[in-house]
């Protein structure tokens, strides 16, 4: 029987970062994951799943030693972010306005996970158990017993980082609230006529946003939100037919493109009723899954990682029992309200731009135009989204 200070269930981006951040505190950590990330090769096609990594997340990844590998593989920095519905409401946010060299980077999820795994594999405090999965979980006053497919292990604390449909969350009897949105989304990797851009943008339509995320070289990742039936229809098109549809519906500023790959997924909102129970604590999508409209989902997960590390580090420093519920309650206090605020903001944005009322349309366009005229508010919102504080 193996004994660990902490077991992280889920070795994706947020789970791997959680394991590293806790191992850095001197804790003995095990990571349970079904699938290891594939090794990187420059000739590999771009991953469909990408994330807009904020400055705050970049700082965390640098601290954990993972960012350096990503800069040697492939990432795409962006300096500007644009949103609009009508031409007159065009609003652009710039890194220069908050005295930064860039706002963030577009990074393939698989490469981000791989960079973190390379650090896990080198860390003396980390045991990787892969392929492996959890079959059962039992808690008592002394810790947690996890029954895996091949063995039984024990831990003082279990971190659930196993996604929106978290098995650990269910086994810990932590409920959720949420719903499925009426829309779905399609991710489309394209080759572009234009060279690599330094801007990411979203145009809002009543049917849902159209977004462009720049990728290295003459490539981009497009995000197409629409009603579920329409996304299903688009997903059935050939690459050539979808290319024609993109050219017809996306803004002219996109330029000529050719579809390389595509995938569709449903949009859901889930929020755990609590972020901990006894010796189990939730991070990332296991705690909250959010409408991806503003690309904040994974950054919220990394904020969870940082907060959990901080409260446990402080407890260790103060001589407390770092895994008790009083410590985990501090983590919940740090993160649940912030996550709920972001989720509610995204829902308000979603409802606002899907509303067909002329008055609502006038109000939202006026709001965007007002943001351009009040730089202080605009820049504070931008800094918050980037995960930094303005001096």
mmCIF file of C-alpha atoms in Angstrom:
data_model
loop_
_atom_site.group_PDB
_atom_site.id
_atom_site.type_symbol
_atom_site.label_atom_id
_atom_site.label_comp_id
_atom_site.label_asym_id
_atom_site.label_seq_id
_atom_site.Cartn_x
_atom_site.Cartn_y
_atom_site.Cartn_z
ATOM 1 C CA UNK A 1 0.000 0.000 0.000
ATOM 2 C CA UNK A 2 1.372 3.386 -0.999
ATOM 3 C CA UNK A 3 1.085 6.444 1.241
ATOM 4 C CA UNK A 4 1.225 10.021 -0.096
ATOM 5 C CA UNK A 5 0.706 13.476 1.322
ATOM 6 C CA UNK A 6 -1.430 14.386 -1.667
ATOM 7 C CA UNK A 7 -2.958 12.560 -4.626
ATOM 8 C CA UNK A 8 -3.972 14.611 -7.668
ATOM 9 C CA UNK A 9 -6.561 12.849 -9.792
ATOM 10 C CA UNK A 10 -6.286 14.122 -13.363
ATOM 11 C CA UNK A 11 -3.000 14.927 -15.073
ATOM 12 C CA UNK A 12 -4.264 17.523 -17.526
ATOM 13 C CA UNK A 13 -3.068 21.114 -17.562
ATOM 14 C CA UNK A 14 -4.560 22.169 -14.222
ATOM 15 C CA UNK A 15 -3.960 18.825 -12.509
ATOM 16 C CA UNK A 16 -0.305 18.704 -13.542
ATOM 17 C CA UNK A 17 0.195 22.293 -12.369
ATOM 18 C CA UNK A 18 -1.488 21.457 -9.052
ATOM 19 C CA UNK A 19 0.816 18.488 -8.512
ATOM 20 C CA UNK A 20 3.935 20.526 -9.289
ATOM 21 C CA UNK A 21 2.914 23.435 -7.079
ATOM 22 C CA UNK A 22 2.283 21.122 -4.105
ATOM 23 C CA UNK A 23 5.449 19.108 -4.715
ATOM 24 C CA UNK A 24 7.374 22.404 -4.601
ATOM 25 C CA UNK A 25 6.162 22.766 -1.008
ATOM 26 C CA UNK A 26 7.953 19.519 -0.120
ATOM 27 C CA UNK A 27 4.842 17.326 -0.170
ATOM 28 C CA UNK A 28 4.947 13.774 -1.515
ATOM 29 C CA UNK A 29 2.513 13.816 -4.454
ATOM 30 C CA UNK A 30 1.001 11.142 -6.715
ATOM 31 C CA UNK A 31 -0.705 11.937 -10.033
ATOM 32 C CA UNK A 32 -3.412 9.612 -11.395
ATOM 33 C CA UNK A 33 -4.030 9.903 -15.155
ATOM 34 C CA UNK A 34 -5.393 7.643 -17.907
ATOM 35 C CA UNK A 35 -3.418 9.040 -20.846
ATOM 36 C CA UNK A 36 0.053 10.529 -21.141
ATOM 37 C CA UNK A 37 0.558 13.419 -23.583
ATOM 38 C CA UNK A 38 2.212 12.604 -26.906
ATOM 39 C CA UNK A 39 5.790 13.804 -27.408
ATOM 40 C CA UNK A 40 6.269 16.990 -29.432
ATOM 41 C CA UNK A 41 7.516 17.045 -33.015
ATOM 42 C CA UNK A 42 7.691 20.229 -35.102
ATOM 43 C CA UNK A 43 5.922 18.592 -38.041
ATOM 44 C CA UNK A 44 2.843 17.688 -35.989
ATOM 45 C CA UNK A 45 -0.442 19.317 -36.969
ATOM 46 C CA UNK A 46 -1.749 22.024 -34.641
ATOM 47 C CA UNK A 47 -3.951 20.771 -31.828
ATOM 48 C CA UNK A 48 -7.598 21.812 -32.098
ATOM 49 C CA UNK A 49 -7.818 22.519 -28.379
ATOM 50 C CA UNK A 50 -6.006 25.772 -27.632
ATOM 51 C CA UNK A 51 -6.070 28.242 -24.742
ATOM 52 C CA UNK A 52 -5.491 31.977 -24.467
ATOM 53 C CA UNK A 53 -2.937 31.959 -21.657
ATOM 54 C CA UNK A 54 -3.000 35.183 -19.625
ATOM 55 C CA UNK A 55 0.004 37.028 -18.229
ATOM 56 C CA UNK A 56 -0.864 35.811 -14.734
ATOM 57 C CA UNK A 57 -0.942 32.190 -15.892
ATOM 58 C CA UNK A 58 2.318 32.681 -17.785
ATOM 59 C CA UNK A 59 3.957 33.817 -14.537
ATOM 60 C CA UNK A 60 2.751 30.667 -12.750
ATOM 61 C CA UNK A 61 3.967 28.399 -15.557
ATOM 62 C CA UNK A 62 7.355 30.128 -15.492
ATOM 63 C CA UNK A 63 7.553 29.558 -11.724
ATOM 64 C CA UNK A 64 6.776 25.855 -12.282
ATOM 65 C CA UNK A 65 9.478 25.562 -14.981
ATOM 66 C CA UNK A 66 7.076 24.695 -17.816
ATOM 67 C CA UNK A 67 7.020 27.928 -19.815
ATOM 68 C CA UNK A 68 10.579 27.610 -21.087
ATOM 69 C CA UNK A 69 9.811 24.447 -23.092
ATOM 70 C CA UNK A 70 6.725 26.031 -24.646
ATOM 71 C CA UNK A 71 8.754 28.972 -25.955
ATOM 72 C CA UNK A 72 11.062 26.475 -27.695
ATOM 73 C CA UNK A 73 8.129 24.576 -29.255
ATOM 74 C CA UNK A 74 5.359 26.800 -30.583
ATOM 75 C CA UNK A 75 3.263 29.533 -29.037
ATOM 76 C CA UNK A 76 1.748 32.688 -30.473
ATOM 77 C CA UNK A 77 1.852 35.975 -28.551
ATOM 78 C CA UNK A 78 -0.877 38.540 -29.043
ATOM 79 C CA UNK A 79 -0.666 42.228 -28.177
ATOM 80 C CA UNK A 80 -4.210 43.328 -28.986
ATOM 81 C CA UNK A 81 -7.746 42.093 -28.375
ATOM 82 C CA UNK A 82 -10.730 43.420 -30.321
ATOM 83 C CA UNK A 83 -14.485 43.047 -29.767
ATOM 84 C CA UNK A 84 -17.370 44.515 -31.733
ATOM 85 C CA UNK A 85 -20.889 43.949 -32.942
ATOM 86 C CA UNK A 86 -21.313 46.837 -35.366
ATOM 87 C CA UNK A 87 -18.419 48.714 -36.947
ATOM 88 C CA UNK A 88 -19.069 51.858 -34.883
ATOM 89 C CA UNK A 89 -18.811 49.890 -31.607
ATOM 90 C CA UNK A 90 -15.386 48.414 -32.430
ATOM 91 C CA UNK A 91 -13.323 48.295 -29.214
ATOM 92 C CA UNK A 92 -9.663 47.330 -29.073
ATOM 93 C CA UNK A 93 -7.592 46.544 -25.987
ATOM 94 C CA UNK A 94 -3.818 46.905 -26.236
ATOM 95 C CA UNK A 95 -0.863 45.690 -24.186
ATOM 96 C CA UNK A 96 0.684 49.139 -24.511
ATOM 97 C CA UNK A 97 -2.202 50.625 -22.497
ATOM 98 C CA UNK A 98 -1.238 48.567 -19.435
ATOM 99 C CA UNK A 99 2.538 48.842 -20.004
ATOM 100 C CA UNK A 100 3.005 45.203 -21.032
ATOM 101 C CA UNK A 101 4.817 43.676 -23.999
ATOM 102 C CA UNK A 102 1.839 41.396 -24.738
ATOM 103 C CA UNK A 103 -1.571 40.411 -23.389
ATOM 104 C CA UNK A 104 -1.069 36.671 -23.538
ATOM 105 C CA UNK A 105 -0.231 33.700 -25.738
ATOM 106 C CA UNK A 106 -2.307 31.208 -27.682
ATOM 107 C CA UNK A 107 -1.016 27.768 -26.660
ATOM 108 C CA UNK A 108 -2.068 24.273 -27.679
ATOM 109 C CA UNK A 109 -3.508 22.455 -24.659
ATOM 110 C CA UNK A 110 -1.598 19.245 -25.345
ATOM 111 C CA UNK A 111 1.744 21.057 -25.472
ATOM 112 C CA UNK A 112 0.964 22.883 -22.248
ATOM 113 C CA UNK A 113 0.192 19.573 -20.563
ATOM 114 C CA UNK A 114 3.373 18.041 -22.024
ATOM 115 C CA UNK A 115 5.569 20.874 -20.732
ATOM 116 C CA UNK A 116 4.146 20.371 -17.243
ATOM 117 C CA UNK A 117 4.581 16.594 -17.468
ATOM 118 C CA UNK A 118 8.255 17.010 -18.279
ATOM 119 C CA UNK A 119 8.620 18.854 -14.993
ATOM 120 C CA UNK A 120 6.591 16.209 -13.148
ATOM 121 C CA UNK A 121 8.818 13.435 -14.490
ATOM 122 C CA UNK A 122 11.918 15.191 -13.163
ATOM 123 C CA UNK A 123 10.531 16.050 -9.719
ATOM 124 C CA UNK A 124 11.712 13.789 -6.891
ATOM 125 C CA UNK A 125 8.512 14.423 -4.889
ATOM 126 C CA UNK A 126 6.159 13.295 -7.682
ATOM 127 C CA UNK A 127 5.010 9.777 -8.577
ATOM 128 C CA UNK A 128 3.205 9.500 -11.931
ATOM 129 C CA UNK A 129 0.673 6.675 -12.154
ATOM 130 C CA UNK A 130 -0.311 6.352 -15.812
ATOM 131 C CA UNK A 131 -2.289 4.669 -17.249
ATOM 132 C CA UNK A 132 -4.403 4.485 -14.113
ATOM 133 C CA UNK A 133 -7.857 5.509 -12.935
ATOM 134 C CA UNK A 134 -9.902 5.766 -9.730
ATOM 135 C CA UNK A 135 -12.521 3.104 -8.982
ATOM 136 C CA UNK A 136 -13.533 4.127 -5.478
ATOM 137 C CA UNK A 137 -12.803 6.604 -2.704
ATOM 138 C CA UNK A 138 -13.310 6.386 1.057
ATOM 139 C CA UNK A 139 -12.633 9.105 3.630
ATOM 140 C CA UNK A 140 -12.224 9.038 7.385
ATOM 141 C CA UNK A 141 -10.636 11.214 10.055
ATOM 142 C CA UNK A 142 -7.122 10.044 9.186
ATOM 143 C CA UNK A 143 -7.172 10.493 5.405
ATOM 144 C CA UNK A 144 -8.427 9.183 2.088
ATOM 145 C CA UNK A 145 -8.178 5.670 0.665
ATOM 146 C CA UNK A 146 -8.269 5.480 -3.147
ATOM 147 C CA UNK A 147 -8.990 2.220 -4.912
ATOM 148 C CA UNK A 148 -7.343 2.327 -8.335
ATOM 149 C CA UNK A 149 -7.559 -0.104 -11.214
ATOM 150 C CA UNK A 150 -4.336 -1.824 -10.125
ATOM 151 C CA UNK A 151 -3.721 -0.914 -6.475
ATOM 152 C CA UNK A 152 -4.924 0.867 -3.341
ATOM 153 C CA UNK A 153 -3.236 4.053 -2.175
ATOM 154 C CA UNK A 154 -3.741 6.450 0.741
ATOM 155 C CA UNK A 155 -3.334 10.208 1.072
ATOM 156 C CA UNK A 156 -3.839 13.031 3.519
ATOM 157 C CA UNK A 157 -5.487 15.075 0.766
ATOM 158 C CA UNK A 158 -7.000 14.355 -2.656
ATOM 159 C CA UNK A 159 -7.129 17.072 -5.328
ATOM 160 C CA UNK A 160 -9.850 16.470 -7.911
ATOM 161 C CA UNK A 161 -8.631 17.810 -11.257
ATOM 162 C CA UNK A 162 -10.471 15.285 -13.395
ATOM 163 C CA UNK A 163 -12.637 17.645 -15.410
ATOM 164 C CA UNK A 164 -16.219 18.822 -15.659
ATOM 165 C CA UNK A 165 -17.602 15.295 -15.205
ATOM 166 C CA UNK A 166 -15.334 14.648 -12.228
ATOM 167 C CA UNK A 167 -15.606 11.109 -10.854
ATOM 168 C CA UNK A 168 -13.850 12.189 -7.647
ATOM 169 C CA UNK A 169 -16.389 14.965 -7.094
ATOM 170 C CA UNK A 170 -19.201 12.416 -7.403
ATOM 171 C CA UNK A 171 -17.467 9.917 -5.106
ATOM 172 C CA UNK A 172 -17.005 12.712 -2.527
ATOM 173 C CA UNK A 173 -20.749 13.485 -2.781
ATOM 174 C CA UNK A 174 -20.261 17.111 -3.808
ATOM 175 C CA UNK A 175 -23.221 18.362 -5.829
ATOM 176 C CA UNK A 176 -23.301 20.898 -8.663
ATOM 177 C CA UNK A 177 -25.659 23.432 -10.173
ATOM 178 C CA UNK A 178 -25.698 24.332 -13.849
ATOM 179 C CA UNK A 179 -27.228 23.904 -17.255
ATOM 180 C CA UNK A 180 -26.488 23.275 -20.921
ATOM 181 C CA UNK A 181 -26.482 26.324 -23.174
ATOM 182 C CA UNK A 182 -28.658 26.447 -26.295
ATOM 183 C CA UNK A 183 -25.529 26.977 -28.377
ATOM 184 C CA UNK A 184 -22.634 24.760 -29.399
ATOM 185 C CA UNK A 185 -19.238 25.782 -30.707
ATOM 186 C CA UNK A 186 -16.936 24.637 -33.467
ATOM 187 C CA UNK A 187 -13.153 24.890 -33.418
ATOM 188 C CA UNK A 188 -11.613 25.224 -36.859
ATOM 189 C CA UNK A 189 -7.882 25.199 -37.627
ATOM 190 C CA UNK A 190 -7.141 27.112 -40.818
ATOM 191 C CA UNK A 191 -4.200 28.088 -42.981
ATOM 192 C CA UNK A 192 -4.314 31.850 -43.581
ATOM 193 C CA UNK A 193 -3.304 34.039 -46.474
ATOM 194 C CA UNK A 194 -2.192 36.663 -43.975
ATOM 195 C CA UNK A 195 1.023 36.263 -41.941
ATOM 196 C CA UNK A 196 0.903 35.628 -38.200
ATOM 197 C CA UNK A 197 -1.110 38.352 -36.509
ATOM 198 C CA UNK A 198 -0.696 39.991 -33.094
ATOM 199 C CA UNK A 199 -4.432 40.348 -32.444
ATOM 200 C CA UNK A 200 -7.259 38.085 -31.309
ATOM 201 C CA UNK A 201 -10.829 39.202 -31.971
ATOM 202 C CA UNK A 202 -14.517 38.391 -31.524
ATOM 203 C CA UNK A 203 -17.463 39.729 -33.476
ATOM 204 C CA UNK A 204 -20.756 39.287 -31.653
ATOM 205 C CA UNK A 205 -23.851 38.241 -33.599
ATOM 206 C CA UNK A 206 -27.336 37.269 -32.356
ATOM 207 C CA UNK A 207 -26.505 33.643 -33.269
ATOM 208 C CA UNK A 208 -23.274 33.772 -31.255
ATOM 209 C CA UNK A 209 -19.724 35.130 -31.572
ATOM 210 C CA UNK A 210 -17.242 34.517 -34.360
ATOM 211 C CA UNK A 211 -13.686 34.522 -33.018
ATOM 212 C CA UNK A 212 -10.157 34.357 -34.385
ATOM 213 C CA UNK A 213 -7.173 33.195 -32.326
ATOM 214 C CA UNK A 214 -3.792 33.720 -34.040
ATOM 215 C CA UNK A 215 -1.475 30.734 -34.330
ATOM 216 C CA UNK A 216 2.221 30.517 -35.287
ATOM 217 C CA UNK A 217 3.044 31.130 -38.931
ATOM 218 C CA UNK A 218 0.212 31.535 -41.395
ATOM 219 C CA UNK A 219 -2.337 29.742 -39.243
ATOM 220 C CA UNK A 220 -5.269 30.564 -36.997
ATOM 221 C CA UNK A 221 -7.857 28.854 -34.824
ATOM 222 C CA UNK A 222 -11.414 29.998 -35.492
ATOM 223 C CA UNK A 223 -14.270 29.593 -33.032
ATOM 224 C CA UNK A 224 -17.798 29.562 -34.437
ATOM 225 C CA UNK A 225 -20.694 29.718 -31.954
ATOM 226 C CA UNK A 226 -24.209 28.948 -33.168
ATOM 227 C CA UNK A 227 -27.376 26.997 -32.395
ATOM 228 C CA UNK A 228 -26.733 23.285 -31.855
ATOM 229 C CA UNK A 229 -28.475 22.189 -35.055
ATOM 230 C CA UNK A 230 -26.434 24.607 -37.171
ATOM 231 C CA UNK A 231 -23.125 23.539 -35.610
ATOM 232 C CA UNK A 232 -24.087 19.918 -36.265
ATOM 233 C CA UNK A 233 -24.727 20.814 -39.907
ATOM 234 C CA UNK A 234 -21.434 22.689 -40.215
ATOM 235 C CA UNK A 235 -19.562 19.752 -38.670
ATOM 236 C CA UNK A 236 -20.935 17.482 -41.412
ATOM 237 C CA UNK A 237 -19.475 19.628 -44.214
ATOM 238 C CA UNK A 238 -16.309 18.723 -46.065
ATOM 239 C CA UNK A 239 -13.252 20.900 -45.408
ATOM 240 C CA UNK A 240 -13.774 22.624 -48.754
ATOM 241 C CA UNK A 241 -17.456 23.305 -48.036
ATOM 242 C CA UNK A 242 -16.645 24.591 -44.552
ATOM 243 C CA UNK A 243 -13.979 26.874 -46.023
ATOM 244 C CA UNK A 244 -16.672 28.414 -48.234
ATOM 245 C CA UNK A 245 -18.998 28.834 -45.235
ATOM 246 C CA UNK A 246 -16.237 30.541 -43.222
ATOM 247 C CA UNK A 247 -15.513 32.946 -46.069
ATOM 248 C CA UNK A 248 -19.207 33.742 -46.321
ATOM 249 C CA UNK A 249 -19.925 34.359 -42.625
ATOM 250 C CA UNK A 250 -16.684 35.538 -40.981
ATOM 251 C CA UNK A 251 -15.603 39.199 -41.218
ATOM 252 C CA UNK A 252 -13.620 40.245 -44.275
ATOM 253 C CA UNK A 253 -10.680 41.128 -42.028
ATOM 254 C CA UNK A 254 -10.021 37.391 -41.653
ATOM 255 C CA UNK A 255 -8.857 37.190 -45.277
ATOM 256 C CA UNK A 256 -8.642 34.026 -47.338
ATOM 257 C CA UNK A 257 -8.329 30.752 -45.396
ATOM 258 C CA UNK A 258 -8.299 27.002 -45.972
ATOM 259 C CA UNK A 259 -9.772 24.625 -43.378
ATOM 260 C CA UNK A 260 -7.280 22.057 -42.065
ATOM 261 C CA UNK A 261 -9.195 20.452 -39.192
ATOM 262 C CA UNK A 262 -12.386 20.902 -37.182
ATOM 263 C CA UNK A 263 -14.325 19.654 -34.148
ATOM 264 C CA UNK A 264 -17.583 20.623 -32.442
ATOM 265 C CA UNK A 265 -18.508 20.596 -28.749
ATOM 266 C CA UNK A 266 -21.462 21.501 -26.545
ATOM 267 C CA UNK A 267 -21.404 24.430 -24.120
ATOM 268 C CA UNK A 268 -22.227 23.775 -20.479
ATOM 269 C CA UNK A 269 -22.092 25.567 -17.167
ATOM 270 C CA UNK A 270 -21.383 23.613 -13.985
ATOM 271 C CA UNK A 271 -20.463 24.968 -10.547
ATOM 272 C CA UNK A 272 -19.732 22.809 -7.527
ATOM 273 C CA UNK A 273 -21.861 23.593 -4.471
ATOM 274 C CA UNK A 274 -18.653 23.553 -2.433
ATOM 275 C CA UNK A 275 -14.970 23.304 -3.345
ATOM 276 C CA UNK A 276 -14.010 20.833 -0.622
ATOM 277 C CA UNK A 277 -15.461 18.093 1.531
ATOM 278 C CA UNK A 278 -13.465 16.489 4.313
ATOM 279 C CA UNK A 279 -10.115 15.645 2.657
ATOM 280 C CA UNK A 280 -11.129 16.207 -0.997
ATOM 281 C CA UNK A 281 -10.647 19.557 -2.742
ATOM 282 C CA UNK A 282 -11.718 20.569 -6.270
ATOM 283 C CA UNK A 283 -9.756 22.605 -8.830
ATOM 284 C CA UNK A 284 -10.314 23.653 -12.437
ATOM 285 C CA UNK A 285 -13.248 22.228 -14.369
ATOM 286 C CA UNK A 286 -14.035 19.811 -11.542
ATOM 287 C CA UNK A 287 -15.057 22.905 -9.555
ATOM 288 C CA UNK A 288 -16.370 25.116 -12.358
ATOM 289 C CA UNK A 289 -16.951 24.849 -16.104
ATOM 290 C CA UNK A 290 -17.664 28.159 -17.797
ATOM 291 C CA UNK A 291 -18.923 29.482 -21.119
ATOM 292 C CA UNK A 292 -15.654 29.781 -23.119
ATOM 293 C CA UNK A 293 -16.763 33.027 -24.806
ATOM 294 C CA UNK A 294 -13.918 35.114 -23.331
ATOM 295 C CA UNK A 295 -11.357 32.304 -23.094
ATOM 296 C CA UNK A 296 -11.056 32.537 -19.302
ATOM 297 C CA UNK A 297 -11.791 28.919 -18.325
ATOM 298 C CA UNK A 298 -8.274 27.509 -18.082
ATOM 299 C CA UNK A 299 -6.943 30.741 -16.550
ATOM 300 C CA UNK A 300 -9.499 30.400 -13.753
ATOM 301 C CA UNK A 301 -8.212 26.866 -13.191
ATOM 302 C CA UNK A 302 -4.640 28.091 -12.894
ATOM 303 C CA UNK A 303 -5.805 30.750 -10.434
ATOM 304 C CA UNK A 304 -7.216 27.856 -8.371
ATOM 305 C CA UNK A 305 -3.799 26.182 -8.456
ATOM 306 C CA UNK A 306 -2.048 29.312 -7.225
ATOM 307 C CA UNK A 307 -4.593 29.913 -4.451
ATOM 308 C CA UNK A 308 -4.419 26.314 -3.193
ATOM 309 C CA UNK A 309 -0.629 26.441 -3.108
ATOM 310 C CA UNK A 310 -0.712 29.736 -1.193
ATOM 311 C CA UNK A 311 -3.127 28.610 1.527
ATOM 312 C CA UNK A 312 -1.323 25.293 2.053
ATOM 313 C CA UNK A 313 2.087 27.003 2.106
ATOM 314 C CA UNK A 314 0.834 29.464 4.728
ATOM 315 C CA UNK A 315 -0.619 26.641 6.830
ATOM 316 C CA UNK A 316 2.686 24.724 6.721
ATOM 317 C CA UNK A 317 4.560 27.906 7.656
ATOM 318 C CA UNK A 318 2.206 28.508 10.588
ATOM 319 C CA UNK A 319 2.516 24.931 11.840
ATOM 320 C CA UNK A 320 -1.105 24.069 11.060
ATOM 321 C CA UNK A 321 -2.413 20.757 9.841
ATOM 322 C CA UNK A 322 -2.283 21.820 6.146
ATOM 323 C CA UNK A 323 -4.929 19.337 4.975
ATOM 324 C CA UNK A 324 -7.689 20.143 7.456
ATOM 325 C CA UNK A 325 -11.017 21.715 6.508
ATOM 326 C CA UNK A 326 -10.195 25.117 7.985
ATOM 327 C CA UNK A 327 -7.312 25.459 5.504
ATOM 328 C CA UNK A 328 -9.404 24.210 2.574
ATOM 329 C CA UNK A 329 -12.137 26.682 3.550
ATOM 330 C CA UNK A 330 -9.637 29.508 2.984
ATOM 331 C CA UNK A 331 -8.977 28.194 -0.513
ATOM 332 C CA UNK A 332 -12.714 28.128 -1.199
ATOM 333 C CA UNK A 333 -13.067 31.668 0.116
ATOM 334 C CA UNK A 334 -10.282 32.857 -2.186
ATOM 335 C CA UNK A 335 -11.679 31.269 -5.335
ATOM 336 C CA UNK A 336 -15.413 30.540 -5.276
ATOM 337 C CA UNK A 337 -16.646 34.142 -5.337
ATOM 338 C CA UNK A 338 -14.163 35.144 -8.028
ATOM 339 C CA UNK A 339 -15.106 32.170 -10.198
ATOM 340 C CA UNK A 340 -18.817 32.822 -9.695
ATOM 341 C CA UNK A 341 -18.341 36.475 -10.689
ATOM 342 C CA UNK A 342 -16.603 35.467 -13.921
ATOM 343 C CA UNK A 343 -19.243 32.830 -14.691
ATOM 344 C CA UNK A 344 -22.057 35.320 -14.114
ATOM 345 C CA UNK A 345 -20.322 37.938 -16.268
ATOM 346 C CA UNK A 346 -19.967 35.457 -19.123
ATOM 347 C CA UNK A 347 -23.635 34.516 -18.820
ATOM 348 C CA UNK A 348 -24.664 38.175 -18.895
ATOM 349 C CA UNK A 349 -22.527 38.674 -21.986
ATOM 350 C CA UNK A 350 -24.015 35.567 -23.590
ATOM 351 C CA UNK A 351 -27.586 36.681 -22.879
ATOM 352 C CA UNK A 352 -26.954 40.273 -23.920
ATOM 353 C CA UNK A 353 -25.543 39.457 -27.329
ATOM 354 C CA UNK A 354 -28.179 36.802 -28.043
ATOM 355 C CA UNK A 355 -31.010 39.248 -27.278
ATOM 356 C CA UNK A 356 -32.764 40.501 -30.430
ATOM 357 C CA UNK A 357 -34.419 43.564 -28.851
ATOM 358 C CA UNK A 358 -33.361 46.803 -30.627
ATOM 359 C CA UNK A 359 -33.101 48.543 -27.237
ATOM 360 C CA UNK A 360 -30.776 45.874 -25.842
ATOM 361 C CA UNK A 361 -28.719 45.999 -29.037
ATOM 362 C CA UNK A 362 -28.434 49.778 -28.734
ATOM 363 C CA UNK A 363 -27.403 49.500 -25.076
ATOM 364 C CA UNK A 364 -24.682 46.909 -25.654
ATOM 365 C CA UNK A 365 -23.161 48.838 -28.563
ATOM 366 C CA UNK A 366 -23.298 52.026 -26.494
ATOM 367 C CA UNK A 367 -21.470 50.141 -23.726
ATOM 368 C CA UNK A 368 -18.674 49.149 -26.068
ATOM 369 C CA UNK A 369 -18.356 52.702 -27.382
ATOM 370 C CA UNK A 370 -18.306 54.042 -23.808
ATOM 371 C CA UNK A 371 -15.424 51.677 -22.953
ATOM 372 C CA UNK A 372 -13.371 53.405 -25.640
ATOM 373 C CA UNK A 373 -14.066 56.784 -24.069
ATOM 374 C CA UNK A 374 -13.155 55.790 -20.488
ATOM 375 C CA UNK A 375 -9.622 54.328 -20.699
ATOM 376 C CA UNK A 376 -9.244 53.897 -16.930
ATOM 377 C CA UNK A 377 -12.180 51.465 -16.726
ATOM 378 C CA UNK A 378 -11.147 49.741 -19.937
ATOM 379 C CA UNK A 379 -7.573 49.204 -18.720
ATOM 380 C CA UNK A 380 -8.647 47.931 -15.277
ATOM 381 C CA UNK A 381 -10.901 45.362 -16.957
ATOM 382 C CA UNK A 382 -8.031 44.357 -19.242
ATOM 383 C CA UNK A 383 -5.566 43.967 -16.354
ATOM 384 C CA UNK A 384 -8.070 41.816 -14.435
ATOM 385 C CA UNK A 385 -8.547 39.557 -17.485
ATOM 386 C CA UNK A 386 -4.770 39.289 -17.828
ATOM 387 C CA UNK A 387 -4.409 38.284 -14.182
ATOM 388 C CA UNK A 388 -2.225 41.249 -13.201
ATOM 389 C CA UNK A 389 -2.608 44.381 -11.069
ATOM 390 C CA UNK A 390 -2.033 47.878 -12.400
ATOM 391 C CA UNK A 391 0.485 49.903 -10.400
#
